[in-house]
PDB file of C-alpha atoms in Angstrom:
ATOM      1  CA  UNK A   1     -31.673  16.652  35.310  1.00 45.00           C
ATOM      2  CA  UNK A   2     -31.934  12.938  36.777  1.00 46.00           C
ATOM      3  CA  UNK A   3     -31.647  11.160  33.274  1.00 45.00           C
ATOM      4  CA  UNK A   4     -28.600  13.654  32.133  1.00 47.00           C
ATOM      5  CA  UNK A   5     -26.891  12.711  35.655  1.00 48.00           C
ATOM      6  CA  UNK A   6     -27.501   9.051  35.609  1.00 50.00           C
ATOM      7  CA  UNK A   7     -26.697   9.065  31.545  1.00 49.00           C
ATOM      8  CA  UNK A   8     -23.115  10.966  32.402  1.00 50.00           C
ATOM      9  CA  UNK A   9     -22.238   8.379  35.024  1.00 51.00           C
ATOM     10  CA  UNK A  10     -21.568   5.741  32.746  1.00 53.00           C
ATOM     11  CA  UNK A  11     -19.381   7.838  30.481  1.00 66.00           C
ATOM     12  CA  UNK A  12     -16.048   6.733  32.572  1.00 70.00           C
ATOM     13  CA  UNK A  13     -17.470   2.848  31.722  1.00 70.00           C
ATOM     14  CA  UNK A  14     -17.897   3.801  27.822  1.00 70.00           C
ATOM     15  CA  UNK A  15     -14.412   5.212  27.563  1.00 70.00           C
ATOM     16  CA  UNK A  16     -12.777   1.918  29.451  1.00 72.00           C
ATOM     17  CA  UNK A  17     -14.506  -0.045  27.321  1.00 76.00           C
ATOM     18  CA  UNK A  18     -13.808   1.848  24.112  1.00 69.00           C
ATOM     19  CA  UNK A  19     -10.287   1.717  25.214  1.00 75.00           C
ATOM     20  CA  UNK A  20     -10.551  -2.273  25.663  1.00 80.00           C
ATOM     21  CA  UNK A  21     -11.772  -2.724  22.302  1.00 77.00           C
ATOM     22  CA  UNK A  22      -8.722  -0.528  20.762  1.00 75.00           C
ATOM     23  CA  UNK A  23      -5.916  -2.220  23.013  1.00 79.00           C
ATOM     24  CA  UNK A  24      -7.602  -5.705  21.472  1.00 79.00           C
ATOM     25  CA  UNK A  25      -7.492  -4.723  17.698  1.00 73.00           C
ATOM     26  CA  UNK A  26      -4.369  -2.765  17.976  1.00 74.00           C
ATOM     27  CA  UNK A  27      -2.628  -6.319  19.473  1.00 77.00           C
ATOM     28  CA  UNK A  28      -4.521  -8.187  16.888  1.00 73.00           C
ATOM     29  CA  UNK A  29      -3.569  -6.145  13.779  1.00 71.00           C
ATOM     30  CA  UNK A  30       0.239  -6.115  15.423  1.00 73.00           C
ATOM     31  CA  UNK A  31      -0.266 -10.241  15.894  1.00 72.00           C
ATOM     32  CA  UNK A  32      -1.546 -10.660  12.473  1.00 67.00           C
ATOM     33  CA  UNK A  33       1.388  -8.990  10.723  1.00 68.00           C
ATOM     34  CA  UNK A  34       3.571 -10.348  13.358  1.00 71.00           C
ATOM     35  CA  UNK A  35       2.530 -13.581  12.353  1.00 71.00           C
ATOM     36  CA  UNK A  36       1.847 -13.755   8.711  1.00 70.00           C
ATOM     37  CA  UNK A  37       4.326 -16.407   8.159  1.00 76.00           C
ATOM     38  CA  UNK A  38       2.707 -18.732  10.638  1.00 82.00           C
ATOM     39  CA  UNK A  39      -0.701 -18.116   9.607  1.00 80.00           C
ATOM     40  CA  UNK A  40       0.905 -18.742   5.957  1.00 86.00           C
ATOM     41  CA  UNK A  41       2.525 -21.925   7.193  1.00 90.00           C
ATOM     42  CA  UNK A  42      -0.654 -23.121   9.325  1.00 90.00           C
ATOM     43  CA  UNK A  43      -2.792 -22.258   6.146  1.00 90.00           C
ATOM     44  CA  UNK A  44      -0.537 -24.898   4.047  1.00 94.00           C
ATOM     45  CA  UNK A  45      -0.601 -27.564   6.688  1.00 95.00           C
ATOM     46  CA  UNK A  46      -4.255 -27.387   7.073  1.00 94.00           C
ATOM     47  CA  UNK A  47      -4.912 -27.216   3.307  1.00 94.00           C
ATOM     48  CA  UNK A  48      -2.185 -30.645   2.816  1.00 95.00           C
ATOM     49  CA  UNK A  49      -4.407 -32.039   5.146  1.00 95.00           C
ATOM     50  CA  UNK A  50      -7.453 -31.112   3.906  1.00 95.00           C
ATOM     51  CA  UNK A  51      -6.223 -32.470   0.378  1.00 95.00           C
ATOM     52  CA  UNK A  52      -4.549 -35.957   1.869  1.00 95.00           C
ATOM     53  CA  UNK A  53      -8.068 -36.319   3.493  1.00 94.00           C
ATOM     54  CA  UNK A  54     -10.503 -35.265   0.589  1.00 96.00           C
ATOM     55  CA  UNK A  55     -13.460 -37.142  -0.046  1.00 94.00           C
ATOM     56  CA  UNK A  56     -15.818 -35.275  -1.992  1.00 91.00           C
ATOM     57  CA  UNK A  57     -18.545 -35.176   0.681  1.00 92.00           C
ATOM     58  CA  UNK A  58     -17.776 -33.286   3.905  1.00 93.00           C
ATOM     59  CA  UNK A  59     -17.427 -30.159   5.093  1.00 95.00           C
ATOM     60  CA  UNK A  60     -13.464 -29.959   4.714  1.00 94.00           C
ATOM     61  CA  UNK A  61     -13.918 -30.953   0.560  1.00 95.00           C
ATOM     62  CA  UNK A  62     -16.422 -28.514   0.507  1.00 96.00           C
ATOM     63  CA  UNK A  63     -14.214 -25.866   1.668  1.00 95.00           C
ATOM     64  CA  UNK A  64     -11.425 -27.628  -0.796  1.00 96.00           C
ATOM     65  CA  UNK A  65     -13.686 -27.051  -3.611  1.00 96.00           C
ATOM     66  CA  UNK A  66     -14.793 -23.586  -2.940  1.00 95.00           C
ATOM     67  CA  UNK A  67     -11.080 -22.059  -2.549  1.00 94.00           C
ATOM     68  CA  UNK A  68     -10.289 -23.955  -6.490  1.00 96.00           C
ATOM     69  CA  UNK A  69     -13.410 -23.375  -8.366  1.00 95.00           C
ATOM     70  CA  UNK A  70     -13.282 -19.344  -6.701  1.00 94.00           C
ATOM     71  CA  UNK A  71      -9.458 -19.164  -7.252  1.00 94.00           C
ATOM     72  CA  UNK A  72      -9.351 -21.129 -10.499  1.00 95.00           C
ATOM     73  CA  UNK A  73      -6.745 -23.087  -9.135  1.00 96.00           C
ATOM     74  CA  UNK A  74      -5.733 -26.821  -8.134  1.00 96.00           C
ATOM     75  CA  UNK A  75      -3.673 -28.332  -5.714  1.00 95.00           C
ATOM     76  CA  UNK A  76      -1.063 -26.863  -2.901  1.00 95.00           C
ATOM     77  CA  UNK A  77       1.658 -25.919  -5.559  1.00 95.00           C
ATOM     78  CA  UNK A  78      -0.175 -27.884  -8.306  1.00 95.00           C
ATOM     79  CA  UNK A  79      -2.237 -30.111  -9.724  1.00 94.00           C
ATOM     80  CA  UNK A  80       0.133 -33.154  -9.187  1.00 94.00           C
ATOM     81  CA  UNK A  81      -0.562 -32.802  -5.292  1.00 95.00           C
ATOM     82  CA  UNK A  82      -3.581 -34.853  -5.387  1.00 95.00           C
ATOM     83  CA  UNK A  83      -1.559 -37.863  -5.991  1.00 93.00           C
ATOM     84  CA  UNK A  84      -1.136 -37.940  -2.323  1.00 92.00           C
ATOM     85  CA  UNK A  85      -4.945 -38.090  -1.625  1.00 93.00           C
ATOM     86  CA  UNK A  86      -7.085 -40.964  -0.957  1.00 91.00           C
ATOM     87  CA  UNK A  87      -9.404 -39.898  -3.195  1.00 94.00           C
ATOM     88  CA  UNK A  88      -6.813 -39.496  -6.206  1.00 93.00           C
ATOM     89  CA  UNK A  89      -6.488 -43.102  -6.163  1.00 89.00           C
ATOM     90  CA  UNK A  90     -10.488 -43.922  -6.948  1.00 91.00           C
ATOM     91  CA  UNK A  91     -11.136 -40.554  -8.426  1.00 93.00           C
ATOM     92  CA  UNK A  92      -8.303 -38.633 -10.176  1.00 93.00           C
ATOM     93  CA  UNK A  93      -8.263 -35.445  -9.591  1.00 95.00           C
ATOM     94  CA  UNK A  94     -11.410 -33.700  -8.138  1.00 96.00           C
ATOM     95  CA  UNK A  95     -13.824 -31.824 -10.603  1.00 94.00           C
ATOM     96  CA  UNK A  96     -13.028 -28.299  -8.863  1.00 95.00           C
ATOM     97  CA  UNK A  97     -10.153 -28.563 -10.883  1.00 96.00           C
ATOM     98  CA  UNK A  98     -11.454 -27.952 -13.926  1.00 95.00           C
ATOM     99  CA  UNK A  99     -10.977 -25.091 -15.992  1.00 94.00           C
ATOM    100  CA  UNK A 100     -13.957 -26.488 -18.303  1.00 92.00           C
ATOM    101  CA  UNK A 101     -16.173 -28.228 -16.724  1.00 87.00           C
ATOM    102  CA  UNK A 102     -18.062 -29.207 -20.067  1.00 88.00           C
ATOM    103  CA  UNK A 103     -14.998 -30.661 -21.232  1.00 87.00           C
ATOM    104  CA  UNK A 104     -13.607 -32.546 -17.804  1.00 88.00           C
ATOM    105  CA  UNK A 105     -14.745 -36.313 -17.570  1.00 89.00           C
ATOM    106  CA  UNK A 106     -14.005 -38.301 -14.370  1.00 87.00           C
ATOM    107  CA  UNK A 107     -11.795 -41.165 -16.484  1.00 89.00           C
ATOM    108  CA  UNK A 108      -9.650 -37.905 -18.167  1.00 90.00           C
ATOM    109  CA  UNK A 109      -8.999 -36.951 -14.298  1.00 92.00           C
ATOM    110  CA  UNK A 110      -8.045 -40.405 -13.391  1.00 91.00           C
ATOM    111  CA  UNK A 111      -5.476 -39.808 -16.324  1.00 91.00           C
ATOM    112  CA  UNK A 112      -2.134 -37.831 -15.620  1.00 90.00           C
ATOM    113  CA  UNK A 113      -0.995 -37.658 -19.271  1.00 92.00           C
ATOM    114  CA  UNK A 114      -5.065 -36.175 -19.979  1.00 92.00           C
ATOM    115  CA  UNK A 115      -5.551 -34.600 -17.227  1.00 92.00           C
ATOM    116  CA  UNK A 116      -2.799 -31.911 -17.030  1.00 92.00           C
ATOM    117  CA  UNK A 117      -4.531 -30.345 -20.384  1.00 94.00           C
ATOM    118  CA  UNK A 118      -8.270 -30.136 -18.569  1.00 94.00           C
ATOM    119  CA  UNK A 119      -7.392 -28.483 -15.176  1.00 96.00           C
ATOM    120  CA  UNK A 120      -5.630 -25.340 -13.417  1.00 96.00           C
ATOM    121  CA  UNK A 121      -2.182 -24.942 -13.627  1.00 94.00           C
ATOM    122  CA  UNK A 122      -1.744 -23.034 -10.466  1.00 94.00           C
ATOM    123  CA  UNK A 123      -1.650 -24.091  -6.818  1.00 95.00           C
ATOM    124  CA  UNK A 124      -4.089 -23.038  -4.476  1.00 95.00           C
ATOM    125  CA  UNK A 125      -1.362 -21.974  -1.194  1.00 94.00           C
ATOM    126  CA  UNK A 126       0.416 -19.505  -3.555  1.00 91.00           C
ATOM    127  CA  UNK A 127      -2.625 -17.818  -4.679  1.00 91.00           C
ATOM    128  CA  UNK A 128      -3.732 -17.119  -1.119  1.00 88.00           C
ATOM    129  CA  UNK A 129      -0.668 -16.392   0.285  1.00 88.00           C
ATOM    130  CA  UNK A 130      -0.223 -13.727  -2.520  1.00 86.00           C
ATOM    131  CA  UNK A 131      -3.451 -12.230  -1.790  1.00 83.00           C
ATOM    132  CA  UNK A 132      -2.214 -12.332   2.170  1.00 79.00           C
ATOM    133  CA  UNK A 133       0.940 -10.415   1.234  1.00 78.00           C
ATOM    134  CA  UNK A 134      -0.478  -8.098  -1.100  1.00 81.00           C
ATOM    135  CA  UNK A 135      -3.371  -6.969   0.777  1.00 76.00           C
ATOM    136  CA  UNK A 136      -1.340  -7.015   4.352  1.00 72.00           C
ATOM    137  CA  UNK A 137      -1.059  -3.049   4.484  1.00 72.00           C
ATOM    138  CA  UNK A 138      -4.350  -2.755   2.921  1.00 76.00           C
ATOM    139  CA  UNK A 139      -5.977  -4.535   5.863  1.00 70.00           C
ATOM    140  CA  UNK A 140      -3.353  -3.455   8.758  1.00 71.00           C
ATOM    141  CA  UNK A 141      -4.470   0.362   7.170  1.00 74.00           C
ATOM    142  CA  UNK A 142      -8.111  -0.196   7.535  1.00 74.00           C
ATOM    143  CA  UNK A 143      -7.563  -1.308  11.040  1.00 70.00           C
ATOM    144  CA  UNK A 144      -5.561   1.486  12.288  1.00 69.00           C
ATOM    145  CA  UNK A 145      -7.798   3.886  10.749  1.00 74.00           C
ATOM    146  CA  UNK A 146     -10.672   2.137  13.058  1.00 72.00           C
ATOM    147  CA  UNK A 147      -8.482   1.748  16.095  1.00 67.00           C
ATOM    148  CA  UNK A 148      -7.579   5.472  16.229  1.00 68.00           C
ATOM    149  CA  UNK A 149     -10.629   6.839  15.315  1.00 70.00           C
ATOM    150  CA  UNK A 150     -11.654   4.982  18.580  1.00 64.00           C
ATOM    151  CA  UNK A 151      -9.086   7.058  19.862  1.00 63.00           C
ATOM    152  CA  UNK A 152     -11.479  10.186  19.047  1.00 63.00           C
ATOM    153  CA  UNK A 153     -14.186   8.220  20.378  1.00 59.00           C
ATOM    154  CA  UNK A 154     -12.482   7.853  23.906  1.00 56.00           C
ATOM    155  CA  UNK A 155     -11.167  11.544  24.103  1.00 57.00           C
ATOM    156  CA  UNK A 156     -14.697  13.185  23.114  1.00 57.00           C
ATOM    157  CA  UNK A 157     -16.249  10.450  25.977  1.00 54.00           C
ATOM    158  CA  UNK A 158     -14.195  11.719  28.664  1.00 53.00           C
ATOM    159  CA  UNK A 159     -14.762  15.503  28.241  1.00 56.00           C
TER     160      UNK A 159
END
């Protein structure tokens, strides 16, 4: 009888907290569809960056390289974005690029009459941004469905 009473007074706590957790991924889902077009523009600000700044080596290329070789893309828009990099200059255009790595030398990527015919067509920010737009519902869905079944959760706590 002890354990059942000490057990039941915490019940009130499990609800407020279940209720906590809802309120924060109900604002968050309503933030994040809110503010798709800021996340899209902070996304292409971050990824310019990330491609004016490119060296090959840290943690920011990494995450460059990743998003084209995964996407099979190249660039923001395109390809010819990595004319503004610093690496561009000493490089060409970074291997992730390549739609054929077997065939993709470093002096053809240094070359922007070559190079065109060895790489993705498509930019990188358009890609993402599509898959942001297109799976939007899928993901606001998916947290509704969790955020009102903690609904269920709260009501069946408090009786």
């Amino acid at each position: 009888m002890m354990a059942r009473r000490i057990g039941h007074s915490f019940d009130p706590w499990y609800a407020m907290f279940l209720s906590l957790v809802f309120l924060a991924e109900l604002i968050a889902g309503i933030s994040g569809f809110v503010f798709r077009h800021e996340i899209k523009d902070t996304f292409l600000r971050t990824y310019t960056e990330a491609i004016q700044n490119y060296n090959g080596k840290d943690e920011r290329s990494r995450a460059v390289d990743d998003v084209q070789k995964s996407l099979s893309c190249c660039g923001i828009q395109s390809y010819t974005n990595w004319t503004i990099s610093i690496y561009f200059h000493e490089n060409g255009i970074p291997p992730s690029c390549c739609s054929n790595m077997s065939d993709c030398n470093p002096s053809d990527m240094r070359n922007m009459t070559i190079a065109p015919t060895k790489v993705y067509q498509r930019g990188c920010y358009e890609l993402v941004t599509d898959f942001m737009e297109t799976n939007m519902g899928i993901i606001a869905g998916v947290a509704f469905g969790i955020a009102f079944s903690q609904v269920g959760m709260i009501d069946f706590t408090a009786s």
